[in-house]
Amino acid sequence: AQKITQTQPGMFVQEKEAVTLDCTYDTSDPSYGLFWYKQPSSGEMIFLIYQGSYDQQNATEGRYSLNFQKARKSANLVISASQLGDSAMYFCAMRETFNTGNQFYFGTGTSLTVIP
Amino acid sequence: EAQVTQNPRYLITVTGKKLTVTCSQNMNHEYMSWYRQDPGLGLRQIYYSMNVEVTDKGDVPEGYKVSRKEKRNFPLILESPSPNQTSLYFCASSPRAQNTGELFFGEGSRLTVL
């Protein structure tokens, strides 16, 4: 079974609108971390936001927020007020820290295009 | 400047010619790992290391070797490269093992095996 599932290969959003990128995960570890990374066309991996499995509140970082629903095993990224510079590939990732000794798993990514 | 440095950034080689991609971090991180990125498959973990002399296989270790003799360095070795190892490779580090800290990535190494 896939550890991280991103079901949206491509998304379009109008500039200044909000957009939600979906991510579901699968783990039996009691302790894990969830991450989102941005990969612009230049290729580097940029860390956006982190959510720990024991965190009670949803993480926020500026225009980014992570909608964490533990029972549903989902960790959707919400980008508010989209900007042209948000056009990029977005990866959801999970770090298991208990059973599997610190492995990271990445989804297949969502390509976001912001339309002027 | 805190960074993860990979070399070479770009390489074209031929089948069977051994090559090493170096990775060095200057942040005193315990955890280091290698990934390959292929279209439609996202990033897949090749090997990881939780500290010096401690390495373990990720999801796609076949055809690769690693070593961790010093904390700062984690080279990826392709003993006999094949065309299916053509990919974009990332090295990454994280402050501590057994911790939910994020990965800090190098800039990537694009490898083509002919």
Short mmCIF file of C-alpha atoms in Angstrom, two decimals:
data_model
loop_
_atom_site.label_atom_id
_atom_site.label_comp_id
_atom_site.label_asym_id
_atom_site.label_seq_id
_atom_site.Cartn_x
_atom_site.Cartn_y
_atom_site.Cartn_z
CA ALA A 1 0.00 0.00 0.00
CA GLN A 2 1.13 3.52 -0.72
CA LYS A 3 2.36 5.36 2.34
CA ILE A 4 1.51 8.78 0.86
CA THR A 5 -1.20 9.36 -1.71
CA GLN A 6 -1.67 12.55 -3.66
CA THR A 7 -4.62 12.11 -6.00
CA GLN A 8 -4.37 15.39 -7.90
CA PRO A 9 -1.66 15.24 -10.57
CA GLY A 10 -2.44 18.79 -11.66
CA MET A 11 -4.38 21.72 -10.28
CA PHE A 12 -5.23 25.19 -11.53
CA VAL A 13 -6.12 28.16 -9.36
CA GLN A 14 -6.90 31.78 -10.11
CA GLU A 15 -4.48 34.30 -8.69
CA LYS A 16 -5.55 35.55 -5.22
CA GLU A 17 -7.84 32.57 -4.69
CA ALA A 18 -7.26 29.81 -2.13
CA VAL A 19 -6.43 26.25 -3.15
CA THR A 20 -6.33 22.91 -1.30
CA LEU A 21 -3.89 20.19 -2.24
CA ASP A 22 -4.91 16.76 -1.01
CA CYS A 23 -2.73 14.26 0.82
CA THR A 24 -3.61 11.04 2.61
CA TYR A 25 -1.18 8.83 4.45
CA ASP A 26 -0.93 5.34 5.81
CA THR A 27 1.01 4.40 8.92
CA SER A 28 0.72 2.33 12.06
CA ASP A 29 3.49 4.27 13.83
CA PRO A 30 2.24 6.17 16.87
CA SER A 31 4.77 8.93 16.19
CA TYR A 32 5.22 10.52 12.80
CA GLY A 33 5.65 13.84 11.09
CA LEU A 34 3.93 15.19 8.01
CA PHE A 35 5.55 17.70 5.67
CA TRP A 36 4.88 19.64 2.54
CA TYR A 37 7.61 20.64 0.12
CA LYS A 38 7.50 22.91 -2.91
CA GLN A 39 9.59 22.23 -5.99
CA PRO A 40 9.66 25.11 -8.48
CA SER A 41 10.78 24.58 -12.06
CA SER A 42 14.35 25.34 -10.98
CA GLY A 43 14.34 22.01 -9.16
CA GLU A 44 15.20 22.74 -5.54
CA MET A 45 13.11 21.33 -2.72
CA ILE A 46 11.70 24.00 -0.41
CA PHE A 47 10.25 23.06 2.98
CA LEU A 48 6.86 24.68 3.57
CA ILE A 49 5.17 23.31 6.66
CA TYR A 50 5.29 20.56 9.26
CA GLN A 51 2.67 18.79 11.40
CA GLY A 52 3.52 16.35 14.17
CA SER A 53 1.25 13.43 14.88
CA TYR A 54 0.71 14.59 18.45
CA ASP A 55 0.08 18.21 17.60
CA GLN A 56 -3.42 19.25 18.59
CA GLN A 57 -3.62 22.30 16.40
CA ASN A 58 -3.25 22.59 12.64
CA ALA A 59 0.08 24.02 11.55
CA THR A 60 0.24 27.40 9.83
CA GLU A 61 3.11 29.22 8.16
CA GLY A 62 2.18 32.49 6.57
CA ARG A 63 -0.14 31.73 3.62
CA TYR A 64 0.25 27.98 4.15
CA SER A 65 -1.83 25.92 6.51
CA LEU A 66 -2.05 22.19 6.98
CA ASN A 67 -5.50 20.74 7.50
CA PHE A 68 -4.66 17.74 9.69
CA GLN A 69 -7.41 15.17 10.19
CA LYS A 70 -5.81 12.33 12.09
CA ALA A 71 -8.76 9.97 12.10
CA ARG A 72 -9.06 10.28 8.33
CA LYS A 73 -5.29 10.16 7.91
CA SER A 74 -5.29 13.25 5.77
CA ALA A 75 -2.92 16.22 5.72
CA ASN A 76 -4.13 18.65 3.10
CA LEU A 77 -2.18 21.79 2.27
CA VAL A 78 -4.15 25.00 1.96
CA ILE A 79 -2.56 27.94 0.18
CA SER A 80 -4.44 31.18 0.68
CA ALA A 81 -4.30 34.17 -1.68
CA SER A 82 -2.41 32.33 -4.43
CA GLN A 83 0.41 34.13 -6.18
CA LEU A 84 2.01 33.50 -9.56
CA GLY A 85 5.14 32.37 -7.76
CA ASP A 86 3.18 29.53 -6.18
CA SER A 87 3.18 27.71 -9.52
CA ALA A 88 5.27 24.62 -8.77
CA MET A 89 5.17 20.94 -7.91
CA TYR A 90 4.08 20.19 -4.35
CA PHE A 91 5.01 17.06 -2.46
CA CYS A 92 3.47 15.68 0.68
CA ALA A 93 5.82 13.60 2.83
CA MET A 94 5.77 11.56 6.02
CA ARG A 95 8.51 10.62 8.45
CA GLU A 96 7.93 7.54 10.55
CA THR A 97 10.06 7.59 13.68
CA PHE A 98 9.01 4.54 15.65
CA ASN A 99 8.59 1.24 13.87
CA THR A 100 10.63 1.72 10.72
CA GLY A 101 13.58 3.64 12.07
CA ASN A 102 13.26 7.00 10.48
CA GLN A 103 12.15 6.49 6.91
CA PHE A 104 10.73 9.29 4.85
CA TYR A 105 8.01 8.70 2.28
CA PHE A 106 6.93 11.09 -0.45
CA GLY A 107 3.83 11.28 -2.58
CA THR A 108 3.89 11.54 -6.35
CA GLY A 109 3.25 15.26 -6.23
CA THR A 110 0.69 17.79 -7.44
CA SER A 111 1.57 20.31 -10.12
CA LEU A 112 -0.06 23.63 -9.28
CA THR A 113 -0.53 26.34 -11.88
CA VAL A 114 -1.64 29.80 -10.81
CA ILE A 115 -3.53 31.64 -13.54
CA PRO A 116 -3.30 35.46 -13.70
CA GLU B 1 25.76 29.43 5.20
CA ALA B 2 23.97 26.25 6.29
CA GLN B 3 23.72 23.94 3.33
CA VAL B 4 23.79 20.49 1.80
CA THR B 5 26.19 20.30 -1.12
CA GLN B 6 26.06 17.68 -3.83
CA ASN B 7 28.53 17.05 -6.60
CA PRO B 8 28.40 16.72 -9.50
CA ARG B 9 25.21 18.61 -10.33
CA TYR B 10 25.06 17.12 -13.80
CA LEU B 11 26.67 13.96 -15.12
CA ILE B 12 26.41 11.91 -18.26
CA THR B 13 28.08 8.52 -18.07
CA VAL B 14 28.00 5.12 -19.74
CA THR B 15 26.70 1.79 -18.55
CA GLY B 16 29.03 0.04 -16.16
CA LYS B 17 31.35 2.95 -15.37
CA LYS B 18 31.50 3.33 -11.59
CA LEU B 19 30.61 6.73 -10.25
CA THR B 20 30.21 8.48 -6.92
CA VAL B 21 27.94 11.38 -6.10
CA THR B 22 29.23 13.23 -3.07
CA CYS B 23 27.08 14.83 -0.41
CA SER B 24 28.27 17.05 2.41
CA GLN B 25 26.38 19.01 5.05
CA ASN B 26 27.77 21.70 7.36
CA MET B 27 24.95 21.69 9.93
CA ASN B 28 26.21 18.84 12.16
CA HIS B 29 23.09 16.83 11.31
CA GLU B 30 22.88 13.24 12.48
CA TYR B 31 20.49 12.02 9.82
CA MET B 32 21.31 11.91 6.10
CA SER B 33 19.57 10.26 3.20
CA TRP B 34 19.46 9.84 -0.58
CA TYR B 35 16.45 10.01 -2.89
CA ARG B 36 15.79 9.62 -6.54
CA GLN B 37 13.06 11.55 -8.31
CA ASP B 38 11.41 10.16 -11.42
CA PRO B 39 8.43 11.60 -13.32
CA GLY B 40 5.14 10.33 -11.94
CA LEU B 41 6.84 8.52 -9.05
CA GLY B 42 7.77 11.38 -6.76
CA LEU B 43 10.82 10.97 -4.53
CA ARG B 44 11.84 7.55 -3.38
CA GLN B 45 14.32 6.90 -0.59
CA ILE B 46 17.41 4.94 -1.59
CA TYR B 47 19.42 4.78 1.64
CA TYR B 48 19.51 6.63 4.90
CA SER B 49 21.91 6.99 7.80
CA MET B 50 21.05 7.78 11.37
CA ASN B 51 24.65 8.47 12.38
CA VAL B 52 28.26 7.65 11.56
CA GLU B 53 28.69 4.00 10.52
CA VAL B 54 24.90 3.46 10.71
CA THR B 55 23.17 3.05 7.36
CA ASP B 56 19.97 1.35 6.25
CA LYS B 57 18.09 0.62 3.05
CA GLY B 58 15.20 2.70 1.88
CA ASP B 59 12.63 1.67 -0.68
CA VAL B 60 14.88 1.40 -3.76
CA PRO B 61 18.43 0.41 -2.69
CA GLU B 62 19.23 -1.99 -5.53
CA GLY B 63 22.26 -0.91 -7.55
CA TYR B 64 23.45 1.64 -4.98
CA LYS B 65 25.90 1.70 -2.10
CA VAL B 66 26.52 4.27 0.58
CA SER B 67 28.96 4.86 3.40
CA ARG B 68 28.99 7.18 6.40
CA LYS B 69 32.51 7.39 7.74
CA GLU B 70 32.20 11.02 8.82
CA LYS B 71 29.18 12.84 10.13
CA ARG B 72 29.21 15.47 7.42
CA ASN B 73 29.60 13.23 4.35
CA PHE B 74 27.30 10.64 2.82
CA PRO B 75 28.40 9.62 -0.69
CA LEU B 76 26.21 7.62 -3.05
CA ILE B 77 28.05 5.02 -5.09
CA LEU B 78 26.84 3.42 -8.29
CA GLU B 79 29.19 0.48 -8.82
CA SER B 80 27.88 -0.44 -12.27
CA PRO B 81 25.36 2.14 -13.46
CA SER B 82 22.59 1.12 -15.81
CA PRO B 83 20.20 3.24 -17.91
CA ASN B 84 17.35 2.67 -15.42
CA GLN B 85 19.38 4.66 -12.89
CA THR B 86 19.02 7.77 -15.03
CA SER B 87 17.29 10.11 -12.61
CA LEU B 88 17.44 13.24 -10.51
CA TYR B 89 19.12 12.49 -7.20
CA PHE B 90 18.75 14.42 -3.97
CA CYS B 91 20.77 14.21 -0.81
CA ALA B 92 19.13 15.51 2.35
CA SER B 93 19.89 15.84 6.04
CA SER B 94 17.93 16.33 9.23
CA PRO B 95 19.13 17.49 12.65
CA ARG B 96 18.52 14.37 14.69
CA ALA B 97 17.58 10.79 14.26
CA GLN B 98 14.44 9.61 16.05
CA ASN B 99 12.91 13.00 15.61
CA THR B 100 10.20 14.45 13.44
CA GLY B 101 12.40 17.21 12.02
CA GLU B 102 12.23 18.15 8.37
CA LEU B 103 14.74 17.37 5.67
CA PHE B 104 17.15 19.93 4.29
CA PHE B 105 17.85 19.16 0.65
CA GLY B 106 20.81 19.60 -1.61
CA GLU B 107 20.28 21.14 -5.03
CA GLY B 108 20.05 17.79 -6.80
CA SER B 109 22.28 15.85 -9.18
CA ARG B 110 20.94 14.99 -12.60
CA LEU B 111 22.45 11.72 -13.78
CA THR B 112 22.14 10.27 -17.26
CA VAL B 113 23.40 6.73 -17.93
CA LEU B 114 23.77 5.88 -21.63
#
